[in-house]
CSV table of C-alpha atoms in Angstrom, one decimal:
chain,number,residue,atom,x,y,z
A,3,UNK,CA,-75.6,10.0,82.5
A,4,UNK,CA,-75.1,13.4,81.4
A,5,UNK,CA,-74.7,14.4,77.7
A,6,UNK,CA,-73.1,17.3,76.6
A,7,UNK,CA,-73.0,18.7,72.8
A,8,UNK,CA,-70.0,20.8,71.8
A,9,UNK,CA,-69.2,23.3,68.8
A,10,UNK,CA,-66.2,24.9,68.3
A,11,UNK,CA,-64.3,26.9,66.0
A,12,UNK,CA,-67.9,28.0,63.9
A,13,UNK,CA,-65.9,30.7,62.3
A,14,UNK,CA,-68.4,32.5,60.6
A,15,UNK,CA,-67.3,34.8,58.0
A,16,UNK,CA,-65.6,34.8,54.2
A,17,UNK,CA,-63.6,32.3,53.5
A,18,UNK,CA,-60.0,32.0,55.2
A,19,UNK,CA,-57.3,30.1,54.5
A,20,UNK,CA,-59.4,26.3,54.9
A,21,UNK,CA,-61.9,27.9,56.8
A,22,UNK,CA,-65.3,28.1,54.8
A,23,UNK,CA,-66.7,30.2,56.7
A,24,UNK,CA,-69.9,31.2,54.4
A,25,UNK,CA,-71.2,27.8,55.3
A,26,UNK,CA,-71.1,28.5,59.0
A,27,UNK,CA,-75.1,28.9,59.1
A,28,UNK,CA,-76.1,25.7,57.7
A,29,UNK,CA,-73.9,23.8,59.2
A,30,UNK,CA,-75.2,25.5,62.6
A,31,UNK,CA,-79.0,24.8,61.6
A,32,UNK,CA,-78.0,20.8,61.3
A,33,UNK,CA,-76.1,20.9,64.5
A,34,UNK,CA,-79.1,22.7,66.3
A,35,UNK,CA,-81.3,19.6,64.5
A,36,UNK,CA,-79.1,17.6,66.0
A,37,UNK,CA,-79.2,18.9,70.0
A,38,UNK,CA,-83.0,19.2,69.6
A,39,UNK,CA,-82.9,15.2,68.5
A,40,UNK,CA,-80.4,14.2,71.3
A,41,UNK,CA,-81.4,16.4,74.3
A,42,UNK,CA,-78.2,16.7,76.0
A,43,UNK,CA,-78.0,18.5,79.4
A,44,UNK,CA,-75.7,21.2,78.3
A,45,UNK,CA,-74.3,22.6,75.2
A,46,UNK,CA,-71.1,24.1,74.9
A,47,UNK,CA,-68.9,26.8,72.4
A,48,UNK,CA,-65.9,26.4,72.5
A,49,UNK,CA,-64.7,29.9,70.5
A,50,UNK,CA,-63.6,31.5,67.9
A,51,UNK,CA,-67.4,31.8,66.6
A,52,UNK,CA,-65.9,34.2,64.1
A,53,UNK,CA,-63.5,34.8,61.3
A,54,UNK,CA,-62.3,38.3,62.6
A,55,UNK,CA,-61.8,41.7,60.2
A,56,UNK,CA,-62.4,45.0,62.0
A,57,UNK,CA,-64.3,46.3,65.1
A,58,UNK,CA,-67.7,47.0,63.1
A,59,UNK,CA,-67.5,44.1,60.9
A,60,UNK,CA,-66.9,41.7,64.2
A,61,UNK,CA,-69.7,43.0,66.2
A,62,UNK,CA,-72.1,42.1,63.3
A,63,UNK,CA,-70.5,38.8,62.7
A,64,UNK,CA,-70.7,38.0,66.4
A,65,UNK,CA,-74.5,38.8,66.5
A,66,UNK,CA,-74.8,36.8,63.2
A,67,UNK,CA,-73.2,33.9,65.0
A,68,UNK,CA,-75.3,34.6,68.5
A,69,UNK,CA,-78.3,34.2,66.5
A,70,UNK,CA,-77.4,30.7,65.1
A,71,UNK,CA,-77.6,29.5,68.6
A,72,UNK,CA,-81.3,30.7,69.0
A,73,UNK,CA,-82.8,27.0,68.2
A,74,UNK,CA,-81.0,25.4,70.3
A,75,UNK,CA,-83.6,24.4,73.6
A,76,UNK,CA,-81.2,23.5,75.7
A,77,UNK,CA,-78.8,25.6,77.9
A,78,UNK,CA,-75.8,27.3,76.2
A,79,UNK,CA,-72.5,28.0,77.6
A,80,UNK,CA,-70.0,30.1,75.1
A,81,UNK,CA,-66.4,30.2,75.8
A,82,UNK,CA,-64.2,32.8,73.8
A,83,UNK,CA,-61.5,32.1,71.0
A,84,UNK,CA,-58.9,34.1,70.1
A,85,UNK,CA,-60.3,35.5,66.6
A,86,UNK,CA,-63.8,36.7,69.2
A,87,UNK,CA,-61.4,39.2,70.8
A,88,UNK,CA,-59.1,40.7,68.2
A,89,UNK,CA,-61.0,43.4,67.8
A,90,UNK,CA,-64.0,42.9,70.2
A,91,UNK,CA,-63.7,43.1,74.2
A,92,UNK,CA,-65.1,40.2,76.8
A,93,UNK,CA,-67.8,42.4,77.2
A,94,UNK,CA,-69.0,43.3,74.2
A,95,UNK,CA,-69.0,39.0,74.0
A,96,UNK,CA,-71.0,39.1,76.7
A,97,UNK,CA,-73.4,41.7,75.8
A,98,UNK,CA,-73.8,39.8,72.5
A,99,UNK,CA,-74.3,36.5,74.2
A,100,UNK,CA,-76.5,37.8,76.9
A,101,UNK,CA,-74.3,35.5,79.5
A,102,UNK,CA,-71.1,36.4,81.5
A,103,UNK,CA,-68.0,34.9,80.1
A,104,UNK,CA,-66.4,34.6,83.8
A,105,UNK,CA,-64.9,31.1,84.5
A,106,UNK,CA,-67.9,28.6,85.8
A,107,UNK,CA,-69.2,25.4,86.9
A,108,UNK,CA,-71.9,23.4,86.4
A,109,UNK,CA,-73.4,20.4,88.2
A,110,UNK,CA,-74.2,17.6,86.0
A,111,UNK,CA,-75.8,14.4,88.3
A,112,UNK,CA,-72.3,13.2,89.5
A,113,UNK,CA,-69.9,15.2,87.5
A,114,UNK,CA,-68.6,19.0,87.2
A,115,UNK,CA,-68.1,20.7,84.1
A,116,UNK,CA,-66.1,23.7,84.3
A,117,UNK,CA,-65.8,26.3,81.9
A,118,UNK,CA,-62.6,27.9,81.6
A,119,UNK,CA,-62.5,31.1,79.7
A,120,UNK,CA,-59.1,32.5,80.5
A,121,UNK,CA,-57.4,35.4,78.5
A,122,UNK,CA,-57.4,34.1,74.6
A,123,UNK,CA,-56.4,36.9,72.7
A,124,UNK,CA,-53.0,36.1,70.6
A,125,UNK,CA,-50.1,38.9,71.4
A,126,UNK,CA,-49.0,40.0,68.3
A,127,UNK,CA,-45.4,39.4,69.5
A,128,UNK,CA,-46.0,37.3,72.1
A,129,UNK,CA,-48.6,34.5,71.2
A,130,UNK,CA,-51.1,33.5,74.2
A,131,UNK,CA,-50.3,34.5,77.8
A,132,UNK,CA,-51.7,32.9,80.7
A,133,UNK,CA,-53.0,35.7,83.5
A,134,UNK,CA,-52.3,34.4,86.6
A,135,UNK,CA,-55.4,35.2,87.6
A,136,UNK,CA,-57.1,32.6,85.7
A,137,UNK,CA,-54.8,30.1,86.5
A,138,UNK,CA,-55.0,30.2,90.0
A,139,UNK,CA,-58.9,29.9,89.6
A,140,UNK,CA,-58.4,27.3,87.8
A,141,UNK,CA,-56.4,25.5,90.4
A,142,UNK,CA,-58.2,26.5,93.2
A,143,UNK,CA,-61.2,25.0,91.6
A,144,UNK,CA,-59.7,21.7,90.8
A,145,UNK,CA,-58.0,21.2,94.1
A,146,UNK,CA,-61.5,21.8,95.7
A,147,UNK,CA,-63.4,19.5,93.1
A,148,UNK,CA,-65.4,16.5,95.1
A,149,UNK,CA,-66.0,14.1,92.3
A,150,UNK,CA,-65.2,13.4,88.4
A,151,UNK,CA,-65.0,16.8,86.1
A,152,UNK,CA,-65.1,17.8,82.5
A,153,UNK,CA,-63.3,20.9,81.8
A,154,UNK,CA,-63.9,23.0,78.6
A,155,UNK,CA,-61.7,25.8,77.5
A,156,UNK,CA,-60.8,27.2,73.9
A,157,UNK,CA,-57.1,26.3,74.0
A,158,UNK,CA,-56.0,23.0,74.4
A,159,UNK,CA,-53.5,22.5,77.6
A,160,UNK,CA,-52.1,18.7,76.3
A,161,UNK,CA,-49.2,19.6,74.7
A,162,UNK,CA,-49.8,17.1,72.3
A,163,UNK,CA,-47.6,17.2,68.6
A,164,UNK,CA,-48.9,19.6,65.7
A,165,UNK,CA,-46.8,17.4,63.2
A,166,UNK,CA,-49.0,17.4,60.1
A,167,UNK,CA,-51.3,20.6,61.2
A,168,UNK,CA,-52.1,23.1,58.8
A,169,UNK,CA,-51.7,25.8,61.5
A,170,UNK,CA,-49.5,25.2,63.8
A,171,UNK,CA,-47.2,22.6,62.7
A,172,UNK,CA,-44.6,25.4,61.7
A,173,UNK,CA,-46.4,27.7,64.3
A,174,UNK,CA,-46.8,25.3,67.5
A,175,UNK,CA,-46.3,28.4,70.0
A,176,UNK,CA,-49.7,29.7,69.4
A,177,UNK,CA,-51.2,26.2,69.8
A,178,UNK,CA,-51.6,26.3,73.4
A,179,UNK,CA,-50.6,28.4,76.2
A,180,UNK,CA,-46.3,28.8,76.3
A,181,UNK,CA,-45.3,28.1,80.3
A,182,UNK,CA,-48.8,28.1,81.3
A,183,UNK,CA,-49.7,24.9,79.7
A,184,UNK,CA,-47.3,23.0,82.0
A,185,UNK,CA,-48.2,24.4,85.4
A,186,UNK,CA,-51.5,23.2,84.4
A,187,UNK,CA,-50.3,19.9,83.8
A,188,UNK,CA,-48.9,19.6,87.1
A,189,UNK,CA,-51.9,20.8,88.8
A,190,UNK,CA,-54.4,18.1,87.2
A,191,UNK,CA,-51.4,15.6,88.2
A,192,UNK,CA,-52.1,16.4,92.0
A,193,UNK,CA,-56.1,15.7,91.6
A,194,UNK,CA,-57.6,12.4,92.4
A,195,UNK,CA,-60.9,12.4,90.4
A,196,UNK,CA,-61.5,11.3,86.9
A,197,UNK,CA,-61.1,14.2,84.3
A,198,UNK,CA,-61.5,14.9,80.6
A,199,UNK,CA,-60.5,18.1,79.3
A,200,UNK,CA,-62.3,19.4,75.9
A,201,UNK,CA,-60.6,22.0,73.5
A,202,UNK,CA,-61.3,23.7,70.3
A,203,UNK,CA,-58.4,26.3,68.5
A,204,UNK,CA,-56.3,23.8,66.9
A,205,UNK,CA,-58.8,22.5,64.4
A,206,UNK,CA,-58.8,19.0,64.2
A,207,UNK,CA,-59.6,15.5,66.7
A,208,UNK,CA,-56.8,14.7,68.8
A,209,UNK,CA,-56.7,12.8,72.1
A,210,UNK,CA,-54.1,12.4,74.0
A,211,UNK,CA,-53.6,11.0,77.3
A,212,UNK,CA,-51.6,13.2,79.9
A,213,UNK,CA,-51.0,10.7,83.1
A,214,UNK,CA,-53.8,8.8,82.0
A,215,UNK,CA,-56.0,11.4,81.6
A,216,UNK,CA,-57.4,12.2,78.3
A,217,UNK,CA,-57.0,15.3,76.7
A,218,UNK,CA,-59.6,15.9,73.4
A,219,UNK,CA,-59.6,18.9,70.6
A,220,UNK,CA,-62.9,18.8,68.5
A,221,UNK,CA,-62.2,19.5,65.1
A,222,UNK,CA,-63.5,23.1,63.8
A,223,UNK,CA,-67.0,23.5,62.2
A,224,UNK,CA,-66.1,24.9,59.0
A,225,UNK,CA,-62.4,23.5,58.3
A,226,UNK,CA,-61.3,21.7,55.3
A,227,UNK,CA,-58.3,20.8,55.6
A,228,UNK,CA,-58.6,17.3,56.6
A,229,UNK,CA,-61.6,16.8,54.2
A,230,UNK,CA,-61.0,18.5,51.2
A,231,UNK,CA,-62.5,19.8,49.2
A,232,UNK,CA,-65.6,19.5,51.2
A,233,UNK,CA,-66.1,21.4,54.7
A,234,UNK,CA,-65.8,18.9,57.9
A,235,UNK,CA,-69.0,19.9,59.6
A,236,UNK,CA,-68.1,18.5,62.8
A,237,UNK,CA,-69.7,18.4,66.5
A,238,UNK,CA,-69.1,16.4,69.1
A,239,UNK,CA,-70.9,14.8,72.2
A,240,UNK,CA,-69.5,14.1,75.2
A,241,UNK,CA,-71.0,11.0,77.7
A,242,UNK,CA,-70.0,10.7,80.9
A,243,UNK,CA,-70.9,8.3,83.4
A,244,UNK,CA,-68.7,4.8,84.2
A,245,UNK,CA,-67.2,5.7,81.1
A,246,UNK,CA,-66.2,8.8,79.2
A,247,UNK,CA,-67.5,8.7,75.6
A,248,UNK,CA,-66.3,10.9,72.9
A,249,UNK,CA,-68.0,11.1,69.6
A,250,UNK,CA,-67.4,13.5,66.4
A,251,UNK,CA,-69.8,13.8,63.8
A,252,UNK,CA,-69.7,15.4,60.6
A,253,UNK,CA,-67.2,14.5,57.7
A,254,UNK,CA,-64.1,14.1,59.6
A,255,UNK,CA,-65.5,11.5,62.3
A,256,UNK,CA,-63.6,10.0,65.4
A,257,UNK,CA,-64.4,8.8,68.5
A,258,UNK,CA,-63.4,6.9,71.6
A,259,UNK,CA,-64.2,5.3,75.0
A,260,UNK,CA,-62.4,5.1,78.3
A,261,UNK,CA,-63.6,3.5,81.6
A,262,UNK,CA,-63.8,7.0,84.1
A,263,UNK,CA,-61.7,5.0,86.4
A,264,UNK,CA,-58.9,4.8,84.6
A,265,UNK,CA,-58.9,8.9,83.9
A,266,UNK,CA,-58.6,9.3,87.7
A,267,UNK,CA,-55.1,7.0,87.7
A,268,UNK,CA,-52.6,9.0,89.5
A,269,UNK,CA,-49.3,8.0,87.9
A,270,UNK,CA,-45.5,8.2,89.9
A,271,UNK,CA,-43.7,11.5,89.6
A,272,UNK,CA,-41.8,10.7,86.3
A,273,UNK,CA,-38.0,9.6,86.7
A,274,UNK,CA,-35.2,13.0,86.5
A,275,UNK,CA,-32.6,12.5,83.9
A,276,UNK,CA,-31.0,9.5,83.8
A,277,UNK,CA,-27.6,10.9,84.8
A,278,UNK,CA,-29.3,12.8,87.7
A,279,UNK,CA,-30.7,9.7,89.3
A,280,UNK,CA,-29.0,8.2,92.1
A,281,UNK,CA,-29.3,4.7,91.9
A,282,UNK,CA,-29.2,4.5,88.0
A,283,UNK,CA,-26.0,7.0,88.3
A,284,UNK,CA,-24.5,4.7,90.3
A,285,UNK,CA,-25.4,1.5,88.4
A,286,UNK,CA,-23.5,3.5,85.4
A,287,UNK,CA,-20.6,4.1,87.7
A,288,UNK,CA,-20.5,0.2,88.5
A,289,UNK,CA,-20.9,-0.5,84.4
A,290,UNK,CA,-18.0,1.6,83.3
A,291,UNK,CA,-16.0,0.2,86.3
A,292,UNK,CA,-16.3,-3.3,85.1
């Protein structure tokens, strides 16, 4: 059954906003501690390793951050965040990293977990924008997939509510990707396999299920607003095999379970509009006529 650590949102840095970043390290040396003792087959990054400031201060930050992954045994794979590329490029990532940051997949003894790194810097107008590009490798690579997959990405694709978020409550178009978020929708709605799609960016543990599929954002690292006044210090492993399993660990815990079979449910086209339907318009017609 593979296992699969993830980190996201390490932000490491000074302190921003609810983001504590000087605690980034530590936190970093107990999640390594805690790969080493589980031995999953992959671990993943999901972004925003940093807390950004300038070109020259990034580039040292990033290395700082590359470094904290140096423990870890098992293989690495690093998706970028927004704050990674407000000042730094994809390759300058990549140098630091020593890995390319294209999109990717990896075998994992029944199941495929694809890394999806698409453009994540924020337009300032303009929020996130979704290159076609990377969408269309995206859908091309679940239309071909064989057998159950995970898929990892920095922003989340659920559309799910930020009522209550710190963030993005009164900011919800830089939550996820504005028009590109739905075609992606509809193109995990045409695939018959089991998914489960894993996120970072927002900063705190959601699921939500999107025609039965569930949709997870892992809480950041360093955040504090849902654990104040201490720092979450959250990680997550992902199990999949029969079932998914979802676990966060740190100070803002949450978890849960779901047969895989049920994540590959392929639900009815949802109704149109009441009004535009043709045997419930009727059916009104027949109403008001009585």
């Amino acid at each position: 059954m593979p296992k699969i650590c993830v980190v996201a949102d390490i932000h490491h840095g000074a302190p921003s906003f609810t983001k504590n970043g000087p605690a980034a390290a530590a936190l970093m040396q107990g999640f390594a501690a805690f790969c080493a003792a589980e031995a999953p087959d992959l671990v993943v990054d999901l972004g925003d390793r940093i807390s950004d400031v300038d070109a020259a201060t990034d580039l040292r930050l990033e290395r700082e951050a590359a470094a904290m992954f140096a423990p870890i045994a098992q293989p690495v794979k690093h998706i970028c965040g927004n704050h990674d590329l407000d000042h730094l490029t994809v390759a300058q990532n990549e140098e630091i990293l020593g890995q390319s940051l294209a999109h990717e997949t990896v075998a994992l003894d029944g199941w495929t977990a694809v890394m999806w790194r698409p453009d994540a810097r924020i337009r300032r107008p303009g929020g996130f924008v979704l290159p076609e590009a990377d969408f269309l490798w995206l859908a091309g690579t679940l239309a071909a997939a064989t057998g159950p997959t995970a898929v990892f990405s920095h922003v989340p694709v659920s559309g799910h509510d930020q009522a209550g978020n710190y963030y993005f409550q009164n900011n919800p178009d830089v939550s996820t990707y504005p028009g590109g978020a739905e075609r992606v929708r509809a193109e995990l709605s045409r695939m018959a396999h089991p998914l489960v799609w894993i996120s970072g960016h927002v900063h705190w543990n959601t699921v939500t299920f999107v025609g039965g599929r569930p949709h997870v954002t892992l809480q950041s690292l360093t955040e504090t607003f849902t654990t104040h006044p201490e720092t979450a210090g959250s990680y997550g492993m992902l199990e999949l095999g029969e079932e998914i399993a979802w676990t966060v660990h740190g100070r803002d815990a949450f978890a849960f379970r779901v047969p895989a079979a049920q994540a590959a449910r392929r639900w009815a086209t949802p109704l149109p509009p009441f009004a535009e339907h043709p045997e419930i318009r009727e059916r009104l017609r027949a109403q008001a006529a009585e």
